[in-house]
Coordinates of C-alpha atoms and ligand atoms in Angstrom, one line a residue:
M1153 CA 26.8 158.1 135.7
A1154 CA 25.8 161.1 133.7
L1155 CA 27.4 161.9 130.3
S1156 CA 28.7 165.3 129.7
E1157 CA 27.7 166.4 126.2
T1158 CA 30.3 169.2 125.9
G1159 CA 32.8 168.6 128.8
T1160 CA 35.4 166.0 129.3
N1161 CA 34.1 162.6 130.5
H1162 CA 35.9 160.0 132.5
F1163 CA 35.5 156.6 130.8
K1164 CA 36.3 153.8 133.2
N1165 CA 36.4 150.0 132.7
Y1166 CA 33.7 147.7 134.1
I1167 CA 35.0 144.5 135.6
A1168 CA 33.1 142.0 137.8
G1169 CA 30.3 144.5 138.4
E1170 CA 32.7 147.4 139.4
W1171 CA 33.9 150.5 137.7
I1172 CA 37.6 150.5 137.8
E1173 CA 40.6 152.7 136.9
G1174 CA 43.2 151.3 134.6
D1175 CA 47.0 151.5 134.6
S1176 CA 47.0 154.8 132.6
Q1177 CA 44.7 157.2 130.8
V1178 CA 44.4 158.3 127.2
E1179 CA 42.7 161.3 125.7
N1180 CA 39.7 160.7 123.5
I1181 CA 39.9 163.5 121.0
N1182 CA 37.1 164.9 118.8
P1183 CA 38.2 164.6 115.2
S1184 CA 36.0 167.5 114.2
D1185 CA 37.8 169.8 116.7
T1186 CA 41.0 168.5 118.1
R1187 CA 40.8 171.1 121.0
D1188 CA 37.8 169.2 122.3
V1189 CA 38.7 166.3 124.7
V1190 CA 35.6 164.1 124.7
G1191 CA 36.9 162.0 127.5
L1192 CA 39.8 160.6 129.5
A1193 CA 39.7 156.9 129.0
V1194 CA 41.4 154.4 131.3
R1195 CA 43.8 152.0 129.7
S1196 CA 44.0 148.6 131.4
G1197 CA 46.9 146.2 131.3
G1198 CA 46.9 142.4 131.3
A1199 CA 46.1 142.0 135.0
D1200 CA 42.7 143.8 134.6
L1201 CA 42.0 141.7 131.6
D1202 CA 42.7 138.5 133.5
R1203 CA 40.4 139.6 136.3
A1204 CA 37.6 140.4 133.7
I1205 CA 38.0 136.9 132.2
D1206 CA 38.0 135.3 135.6
A1207 CA 34.8 137.2 136.5
A1208 CA 33.1 136.2 133.2
H1209 CA 34.2 132.6 133.7
D1210 CA 32.7 132.6 137.2
A1211 CA 29.4 134.2 136.1
A1212 CA 29.0 132.1 132.9
P1213 CA 27.4 129.0 134.4
G1214 CA 24.7 131.0 136.3
W1215 CA 23.8 133.1 133.2
A1216 CA 23.7 129.9 131.1
R1217 CA 20.9 128.7 133.5
S1218 CA 18.9 132.0 133.3
T1219 CA 15.5 131.6 131.7
P1220 CA 14.8 132.8 128.2
Q1221 CA 12.3 135.3 129.8
Q1222 CA 15.0 136.8 132.0
R1223 CA 17.3 137.2 129.0
Y1224 CA 14.4 138.7 127.0
D1225 CA 13.5 141.2 129.7
I1226 CA 17.1 142.5 130.1
L1227 CA 18.0 142.7 126.4
D1228 CA 14.7 144.3 125.5
A1229 CA 15.1 146.9 128.3
V1230 CA 18.7 147.6 127.2
G1231 CA 17.4 148.1 123.6
N1232 CA 14.6 150.4 124.8
E1233 CA 17.0 152.6 126.8
I1234 CA 19.5 152.9 123.9
I1235 CA 16.7 154.0 121.5
A1236 CA 15.2 156.4 124.1
R1237 CA 18.6 158.1 124.5
K1238 CA 19.4 158.1 120.8
D1239 CA 20.1 161.9 120.6
E1240 CA 22.4 162.0 123.5
L1241 CA 24.3 158.8 122.6
G1242 CA 24.4 159.7 118.9
R1243 CA 26.0 163.0 119.9
L1244 CA 28.7 161.2 121.9
L1245 CA 29.3 158.8 119.0
S1246 CA 29.6 161.6 116.4
R1247 CA 31.8 163.6 118.7
E1248 CA 34.3 160.9 119.2
E1249 CA 34.2 159.2 115.8
G1250 CA 33.3 162.0 113.4
K1251 CA 30.4 160.6 111.5
T1252 CA 27.6 163.1 111.0
L1253 CA 25.0 163.5 113.8
A1254 CA 22.3 161.9 111.6
E1255 CA 24.6 158.9 111.0
G1256 CA 25.5 158.8 114.7
I1257 CA 21.9 158.8 115.8
G1258 CA 21.0 156.2 113.2
E1259 CA 23.8 153.9 114.4
V1260 CA 22.6 154.2 118.0
V1261 CA 19.0 153.3 117.0
R1262 CA 20.5 150.3 115.1
A1263 CA 22.3 149.2 118.3
G1264 CA 19.0 149.4 120.2
Q1265 CA 17.2 147.4 117.5
V1266 CA 19.8 144.7 117.6
F1267 CA 19.3 144.3 121.3
K1268 CA 15.5 144.1 120.8
F1269 CA 15.9 141.6 118.0
F1270 CA 18.1 139.3 120.1
A1271 CA 15.7 139.7 123.1
G1272 CA 13.2 137.9 120.8
E1273 CA 15.8 135.3 119.7
A1274 CA 16.4 134.4 123.4
V1275 CA 12.8 133.1 123.7
R1276 CA 13.0 131.4 120.3
L1277 CA 16.1 129.3 120.7
P1278 CA 15.7 126.4 118.4
G1279 CA 16.4 122.7 119.0
E1280 CA 15.8 119.7 116.8
R1281 CA 14.7 116.1 117.3
L1282 CA 15.4 113.2 115.0
D1283 CA 14.4 109.6 115.0
S1284 CA 17.3 107.4 116.0
I1285 CA 18.5 104.7 113.6
R1286 CA 18.1 102.4 116.6
P1287 CA 14.7 101.2 117.9
G1288 CA 13.4 102.9 120.9
V1289 CA 16.2 105.5 121.2
E1290 CA 15.4 109.2 121.2
V1291 CA 17.9 111.8 119.8
D1292 CA 17.7 115.5 120.3
M1293 CA 20.1 118.3 119.4
R1294 CA 20.4 121.3 121.7
R1295 CA 22.1 124.7 121.4
E1296 CA 24.2 125.4 124.4
P1297 CA 26.2 128.6 125.3
M1298 CA 29.9 128.5 124.5
G1299 CA 30.9 130.1 127.8
V1300 CA 33.2 133.2 127.8
I1301 CA 33.3 135.1 124.6
G1302 CA 36.1 137.6 123.9
M1303 CA 35.2 140.5 121.6
I1304 CA 37.6 142.9 119.8
T1305 CA 35.9 145.7 118.0
P1306 CA 37.0 148.6 115.6
W1307 CA 36.4 152.3 115.7
N1308 CA 34.2 152.8 112.7
F1309 CA 30.9 151.6 114.3
P1310 CA 31.6 152.4 118.0
I1311 CA 28.2 151.2 119.3
A1312 CA 26.6 149.0 116.6
I1313 CA 29.4 146.5 116.3
P1314 CA 29.8 145.9 120.0
A1315 CA 25.9 145.6 120.1
W1316 CA 25.7 143.0 117.4
K1317 CA 28.3 140.9 119.2
I1318 CA 27.1 141.4 122.8
A1319 CA 23.4 141.0 122.2
P1320 CA 23.5 137.5 120.6
A1321 CA 26.2 136.4 123.1
L1322 CA 24.0 137.3 126.0
A1323 CA 20.8 136.1 124.3
Y1324 CA 22.3 132.6 123.9
G1325 CA 23.6 132.5 127.5
N1326 CA 27.3 133.5 127.3
A1327 CA 29.4 135.8 129.3
V1328 CA 31.3 138.6 127.6
V1329 CA 34.6 140.4 127.8
L1330 CA 34.7 143.4 125.4
K1331 CA 37.8 145.2 124.3
P1332 CA 36.8 148.2 122.2
A1333 CA 38.9 150.2 119.8
E1334 CA 41.3 152.7 121.5
L1335 CA 39.9 155.6 119.4
V1336 CA 36.2 155.3 120.6
P1337 CA 36.1 154.4 124.3
G1338 CA 33.1 156.6 125.0
S1339 CA 30.4 154.7 123.1
A1340 CA 31.6 151.4 124.6
W1341 CA 31.6 152.9 128.1
A1342 CA 28.0 154.3 127.5
L1343 CA 26.8 150.8 126.4
A1344 CA 28.5 149.2 129.4
E1345 CA 26.9 151.8 131.7
I1346 CA 23.5 150.8 130.4
L1347 CA 24.3 147.1 130.8
S1348 CA 25.6 147.7 134.3
R1349 CA 22.0 148.8 135.4
S1350 CA 20.2 146.2 133.3
G1351 CA 19.9 143.5 135.9
L1352 CA 22.6 141.3 134.4
P1353 CA 24.4 139.4 137.2
E1354 CA 27.9 140.7 138.0
G1355 CA 30.6 139.4 135.8
V1356 CA 28.3 138.5 132.9
F1357 CA 29.4 141.5 130.9
N1358 CA 32.9 143.2 131.3
L1359 CA 34.5 146.1 129.5
V1360 CA 38.3 146.3 129.3
A1361 CA 39.8 149.1 127.3
G1362 CA 43.5 149.0 126.5
R1363 CA 46.0 148.4 123.8
G1364 CA 44.9 145.8 121.2
S1365 CA 48.4 144.5 120.7
E1366 CA 48.8 143.8 124.4
L1367 CA 45.2 142.7 125.4
G1368 CA 44.3 140.8 122.2
P1369 CA 47.0 138.1 122.3
R1370 CA 46.5 137.7 126.1
M1371 CA 42.7 137.3 125.6
I1372 CA 43.3 134.6 123.0
E1373 CA 45.9 132.7 125.1
N1374 CA 43.6 132.5 128.1
P1375 CA 42.0 129.0 128.2
K1376 CA 38.9 130.4 129.9
V1377 CA 37.9 132.3 126.8
R1378 CA 36.2 129.9 124.4
A1379 CA 35.6 132.0 121.4
I1380 CA 36.8 135.3 119.9
S1381 CA 34.7 137.6 117.7
F1382 CA 36.8 140.2 115.9
T1383 CA 36.0 143.1 113.5
G1384 CA 39.0 145.0 112.2
S1385 CA 41.8 145.0 109.6
V1386 CA 43.0 142.0 107.6
P1387 CA 46.5 141.8 109.0
T1388 CA 45.2 141.9 112.6
G1389 CA 42.5 139.4 111.8
R1390 CA 44.9 137.0 110.2
G1391 CA 47.1 137.1 113.3
I1392 CA 44.1 136.4 115.5
A1393 CA 42.9 133.5 113.4
A1394 CA 46.4 132.0 113.5
A1395 CA 46.6 132.4 117.3
C1396 CA 43.1 131.0 117.7
G1397 CA 44.1 128.0 115.6
E1398 CA 47.1 127.4 117.9
H1399 CA 44.8 127.5 121.0
L1400 CA 41.9 125.6 119.2
K1401 CA 39.6 128.5 119.9
K1402 CA 36.4 129.2 117.9
V1403 CA 36.9 132.4 115.9
Q1404 CA 34.8 134.8 113.8
L1405 CA 36.4 137.6 111.8
E1406 CA 34.9 140.5 109.9
M1407 CA 37.5 142.4 108.0
G1408 CA 38.0 144.6 105.0
G1409 CA 36.4 145.1 101.6
K1410 CA 37.1 146.5 98.2
N1411 CA 33.5 146.5 97.3
P1412 CA 32.4 147.0 93.6
L1413 CA 29.4 149.0 92.5
V1414 CA 28.6 148.1 88.9
V1415 CA 26.7 150.7 86.9
L1416 CA 25.3 149.4 83.6
D1417 CA 24.2 151.5 80.6
D1418 CA 20.6 150.8 81.3
A1419 CA 20.8 152.0 84.9
D1420 CA 18.6 154.9 86.2
L1421 CA 21.3 157.6 86.4
D1422 CA 19.9 159.2 89.6
V1423 CA 19.7 155.8 91.4
A1424 CA 23.3 155.0 90.4
V1425 CA 24.7 158.3 91.4
G1426 CA 22.8 158.2 94.7
A1427 CA 24.1 154.7 95.4
A1428 CA 27.6 155.7 94.6
L1429 CA 27.6 158.9 96.7
N1430 CA 26.1 157.1 99.7
G1431 CA 28.1 153.9 99.3
A1432 CA 31.5 155.6 98.7
F1433 CA 31.4 158.7 100.8
F1434 CA 28.8 158.5 103.6
S1435 CA 30.4 157.9 107.0
T1436 CA 33.5 159.5 105.4
G1437 CA 34.0 156.3 103.4
Q1438 CA 35.0 154.5 106.7
R1439 CA 32.8 151.5 106.3
C1440 CA 34.0 148.0 105.4
T1441 CA 31.0 147.8 103.0
A1442 CA 32.0 151.1 101.2
S1443 CA 31.8 151.1 97.4
S1444 CA 35.4 152.0 96.7
R1445 CA 35.4 150.6 93.1
L1446 CA 32.8 152.1 90.7
V1447 CA 32.7 149.7 87.7
V1448 CA 30.9 151.6 85.0
S1449 CA 30.0 150.6 81.5
E1450 CA 31.0 152.7 78.5
G1451 CA 27.6 154.0 77.5
I1452 CA 26.8 155.7 80.8
H1453 CA 30.4 156.4 81.9
D1454 CA 30.7 160.1 81.1
R1455 CA 27.2 161.0 82.3
F1456 CA 27.8 159.1 85.5
V1457 CA 31.2 160.7 86.2
S1458 CA 30.0 164.2 85.6
A1459 CA 26.8 163.8 87.7
L1460 CA 28.8 162.2 90.6
T1461 CA 31.4 165.0 90.4
E1462 CA 28.7 167.6 90.5
K1463 CA 27.3 166.1 93.6
L1464 CA 30.7 165.9 95.3
K1465 CA 31.4 169.6 94.5
T1466 CA 28.5 170.6 96.7
L1467 CA 28.9 168.0 99.4
V1468 CA 29.3 169.9 102.7
V1469 CA 32.4 168.6 104.7
G1470 CA 32.5 169.9 108.2
D1471 CA 32.0 169.4 112.0
A1472 CA 30.1 166.2 112.5
L1473 CA 27.8 167.9 115.0
D1474 CA 26.8 170.7 112.7
P1475 CA 23.4 169.8 111.2
K1476 CA 24.5 171.3 107.8
T1477 CA 27.4 168.8 107.5
Q1478 CA 27.0 166.0 105.0
M1479 CA 30.4 164.4 105.5
G1480 CA 32.3 164.5 108.8
P1481 CA 36.1 164.4 109.3
V1482 CA 38.4 161.4 109.0
V1483 CA 38.8 159.6 112.3
D1484 CA 42.4 160.6 113.1
E1485 CA 45.7 162.0 111.8
K1486 CA 47.1 158.5 111.0
Q1487 CA 44.0 157.5 108.9
L1488 CA 44.0 160.9 107.1
E1489 CA 47.7 160.4 106.2
Q1490 CA 46.8 156.9 104.9
D1491 CA 44.0 158.4 102.8
L1492 CA 46.1 161.1 101.4
S1493 CA 48.9 158.7 100.6
Y1494 CA 46.5 156.6 98.5
V1495 CA 45.5 159.7 96.6
E1496 CA 49.1 160.2 95.7
I1497 CA 49.6 156.6 94.8
A1498 CA 46.6 156.6 92.6
G1499 CA 47.9 159.7 90.8
Q1500 CA 51.3 158.1 90.3
E1501 CA 49.8 155.0 88.9
G1502 CA 48.0 157.0 86.2
G1503 CA 44.5 157.6 87.8
K1504 CA 43.0 160.9 86.9
L1505 CA 41.8 162.9 89.9
A1506 CA 38.3 164.2 88.9
I1507 CA 37.8 166.1 92.2
G1508 CA 38.9 166.4 95.8
G1509 CA 41.6 164.4 97.5
E1510 CA 43.2 167.3 99.5
R1511 CA 43.3 168.1 103.2
L1512 CA 40.9 170.8 104.1
T1513 CA 41.6 173.6 106.6
L1514 CA 38.3 174.7 108.1
E1515 CA 37.4 177.0 111.0
K1516 CA 37.9 174.3 113.6
P1517 CA 41.1 172.2 113.6
G1518 CA 40.2 168.7 112.6
F1519 CA 41.0 165.8 110.2
Y1520 CA 39.1 167.1 107.2
M1521 CA 39.5 165.9 103.7
A1522 CA 37.7 166.7 100.4
P1523 CA 36.1 163.5 99.0
A1524 CA 38.2 162.2 96.2
L1525 CA 37.0 160.6 92.9
F1526 CA 39.5 159.0 90.5
T1527 CA 38.7 158.1 86.9
E1528 CA 40.6 156.2 84.2
T1529 CA 41.8 153.7 86.7
S1530 CA 42.3 150.0 86.0
N1531 CA 41.5 147.1 88.4
D1532 CA 45.2 146.2 88.8
M1533 CA 46.2 149.5 90.3
R1534 CA 46.8 149.6 94.1
I1535 CA 43.9 152.0 94.6
N1536 CA 41.7 149.2 93.4
R1537 CA 43.4 146.3 95.2
E1538 CA 44.0 147.7 98.7
E1539 CA 41.4 149.0 101.2
V1540 CA 41.9 152.7 101.7
F1541 CA 39.1 153.1 104.4
G1542 CA 38.5 156.8 103.6
P1543 CA 36.5 159.1 101.3
V1544 CA 38.3 157.9 98.1
A1545 CA 36.6 156.1 95.2
S1546 CA 37.8 155.2 91.8
V1547 CA 35.9 154.6 88.5
I1548 CA 36.9 151.6 86.3
R1549 CA 35.5 151.9 82.8
V1550 CA 34.3 148.6 81.3
K1551 CA 32.9 147.5 77.9
D1552 CA 29.8 145.6 79.0
Y1553 CA 28.2 143.5 81.8
E1554 CA 30.5 140.5 81.2
E1555 CA 33.6 142.6 81.8
A1556 CA 32.0 144.4 84.8
L1557 CA 31.2 141.0 86.4
H1558 CA 34.8 139.9 85.9
V1559 CA 36.3 143.1 87.3
A1560 CA 33.8 143.1 90.3
N1561 CA 35.0 139.5 91.2
D1562 CA 38.7 140.1 90.6
T1563 CA 39.6 141.0 94.1
S1564 CA 40.9 139.3 97.2
F1565 CA 37.9 140.6 99.2
G1566 CA 34.2 139.6 99.0
L1567 CA 32.2 141.5 101.5
S1568 CA 29.5 143.4 99.6
S1569 CA 28.8 144.2 96.0
G1570 CA 26.2 146.2 94.1
I1571 CA 24.7 146.6 90.6
C1572 CA 22.6 149.4 89.2
T1573 CA 20.6 148.2 86.3
T1574 CA 17.0 148.1 85.1
S1575 CA 17.5 144.7 83.5
L1576 CA 16.1 141.7 85.4
K1577 CA 18.5 139.5 83.5
Y1578 CA 21.7 141.2 84.6
A1579 CA 20.4 141.8 88.2
S1580 CA 19.6 138.1 88.5
D1581 CA 22.9 137.0 86.9
F1582 CA 24.8 139.3 89.2
K1583 CA 23.1 138.1 92.4
Q1584 CA 24.1 134.6 91.4
K1585 CA 27.7 135.1 90.2
S1586 CA 28.9 137.9 92.4
E1587 CA 31.6 136.5 94.8
A1588 CA 30.4 138.6 97.8
G1589 CA 28.6 137.7 100.9
M1590 CA 26.1 140.5 100.4
V1591 CA 24.7 141.7 97.0
M1592 CA 22.7 144.8 96.4
V1593 CA 20.6 145.7 93.4
N1594 CA 19.9 149.4 92.8
L1595 CA 21.1 150.0 96.4
P1596 CA 24.3 151.2 98.0
T1597 CA 26.8 148.5 98.9
A1598 CA 26.7 149.8 102.5
G1599 CA 23.6 149.9 104.6
V1600 CA 22.2 146.6 105.8
D1601 CA 19.3 145.2 107.8
Y1602 CA 19.8 143.8 111.4
N1603 CA 17.5 140.8 111.0
V1604 CA 19.6 139.0 108.3
P1605 CA 23.2 137.7 108.2
F1606 CA 26.1 140.1 107.7
G1607 CA 29.4 138.8 106.3
G1608 CA 31.5 138.1 103.3
T1609 CA 33.6 135.6 101.3
K1610 CA 37.4 135.3 100.5
G1611 CA 39.6 137.8 102.6
S1612 CA 36.7 139.7 104.0
S1613 CA 35.3 137.2 106.6
F1614 CA 36.3 134.0 108.4
G1615 CA 34.0 131.8 110.4
S1616 CA 30.3 131.8 110.7
R1617 CA 28.1 134.8 110.0
E1618 CA 27.1 137.6 112.3
Q1619 CA 23.6 139.1 112.9
G1620 CA 20.1 137.7 112.3
R1621 CA 19.4 134.2 113.5
Y1622 CA 22.5 133.0 111.8
A1623 CA 24.4 134.4 114.8
V1624 CA 23.4 131.3 116.8
E1625 CA 26.0 129.3 115.0
F1626 CA 28.9 131.2 116.5
Y1627 CA 27.5 131.9 120.0
T1628 CA 26.4 128.3 120.7
T1629 CA 27.7 124.8 120.6
V1630 CA 25.6 121.8 119.7
K1631 CA 24.9 119.0 122.0
T1632 CA 23.5 115.7 120.7
A1633 CA 21.6 113.8 123.4
Y1634 CA 20.6 110.1 123.1
T1635 CA 18.0 108.6 125.5
Q1636 CA 16.8 105.0 125.9
P1637 CA 13.6 105.6 127.8
Ligands
ADP2988 P1 41.4 149.3 112.5 O1 42.4 149.8 111.4 O2 40.0 149.3 112.1 O3 41.7 150.0 113.8 P2 42.7 147.0 113.7 O4 42.7 145.6 113.2 O5 44.0 147.7 113.8 O6 41.8 147.8 112.7 O7 41.9 147.2 115.1 C1 40.7 146.5 115.3 C2 40.7 146.1 116.8 O8 41.8 145.1 117.0 C3 41.0 147.2 117.8 O9 40.2 147.0 118.9 C4 42.5 147.0 118.1 O10 42.8 147.5 119.4 C5 42.6 145.5 118.1 N1 44.0 145.0 117.9 C6 45.0 145.7 117.4 N2 46.1 144.9 117.3 C7 45.7 143.7 117.8 C8 46.4 142.4 118.0 N3 47.6 142.2 117.7 N4 45.6 141.4 118.5 C9 44.3 141.6 118.8 N5 43.7 142.7 118.7 C10 44.3 143.8 118.2

């Protein structure tokens, strides 16, 4: 099915090897130009979801018996096609989500790389053998597929997040039911379309778009689904974990962040400003790894704030598909309202708005906002406790490294953290003591590799890690086999 790059597409669901209509349709609106309808996306109800789960359940045993070479060939070909079509798929992604075209294309390439990485993992599935404590008995430990995996994904990485859940699930022999976020049905559809031609047996992969509040609980309650992988907000994740506990279902959650970027007096100023600009504002600040708290020591504070403010003054906000644009729009009206409300809250709490923070009216009607930087904030303000998920960052002034470390860790989240310093001593100490799942030295808090684990501590993550070979933990179960030859 061809993708229209400028017209309105029809995004259907993919269940049991067939493209199907749902109960109703929703418009997929371009946040850079609300007159542009990217697609009409079908919305399925519970009956379609049940059919998808049944199909996955029927297909799972056959796929579990597929050879590593078959899995390799399919996943590698899917990865190759995604990468070969990076411009077209990147355009679709940026058109429906609003990140810049360069970011959209980069995300598509990442999705392709993830499929190719897990193609390799499929032929590298590890097992283990131990000597039994009993004479003559042999013991081995095997990794086996879980069965049907339910996936619930958010809107901010419309193709990469589905990819890093689907690829390992398939590599390790599972069947999949994906429920993508309502705001970005197009990228999920494009991925499903590629998978539908990949040689996967019918039912091994299913796409069911619909309301999260309706399909999510129904997916969790279905006994045929053995595990749920979720990325999204903390409140939704908490509810999912509770429901999975009730149904004794394996669960993996990736949620929010309030990620600190520490800047010490001895930092290279250009490196620090570059890391802050990228970490806080690229992808319109809509990344769970965004640096929303800039924890800056006294000696460099004023120089850092003025250099970052200068950069923000010239940052080009505009249509995601315009090559001159450096920051695209916010994803939708609701998110924009949330971002603007936090600007107001931060001001009321005593934060000083250094720049930005207002809605922008540009030539095209869209959800545009000037990137906001607050100074003179303290770590107990709401702007530093709660995830905004927009182009809003705040500076917290600290005395020295010790205070910076304390502030960085004083949060209910723990996804990513960063430090800009030229001191080996502070860099080493921070890597050791930072209470985050990912620590960056002289790098933005956002932007990760696909061959290593992704995830956090405290309220940011729950369950085992995603990505890299650590993904095997979630997508397999262990069988211990004893033999008396
Ligand atoms: P975000 O703010 O990033 O959209 P959400 O947690 O609201 O975060 O949404 C992430 C995903 O969870 C979406 O696919 C959404 O449809 C889904 N979702 C929303 N509500 C529920 C729910 N009650 N149970 C399961 N999934 C849900």
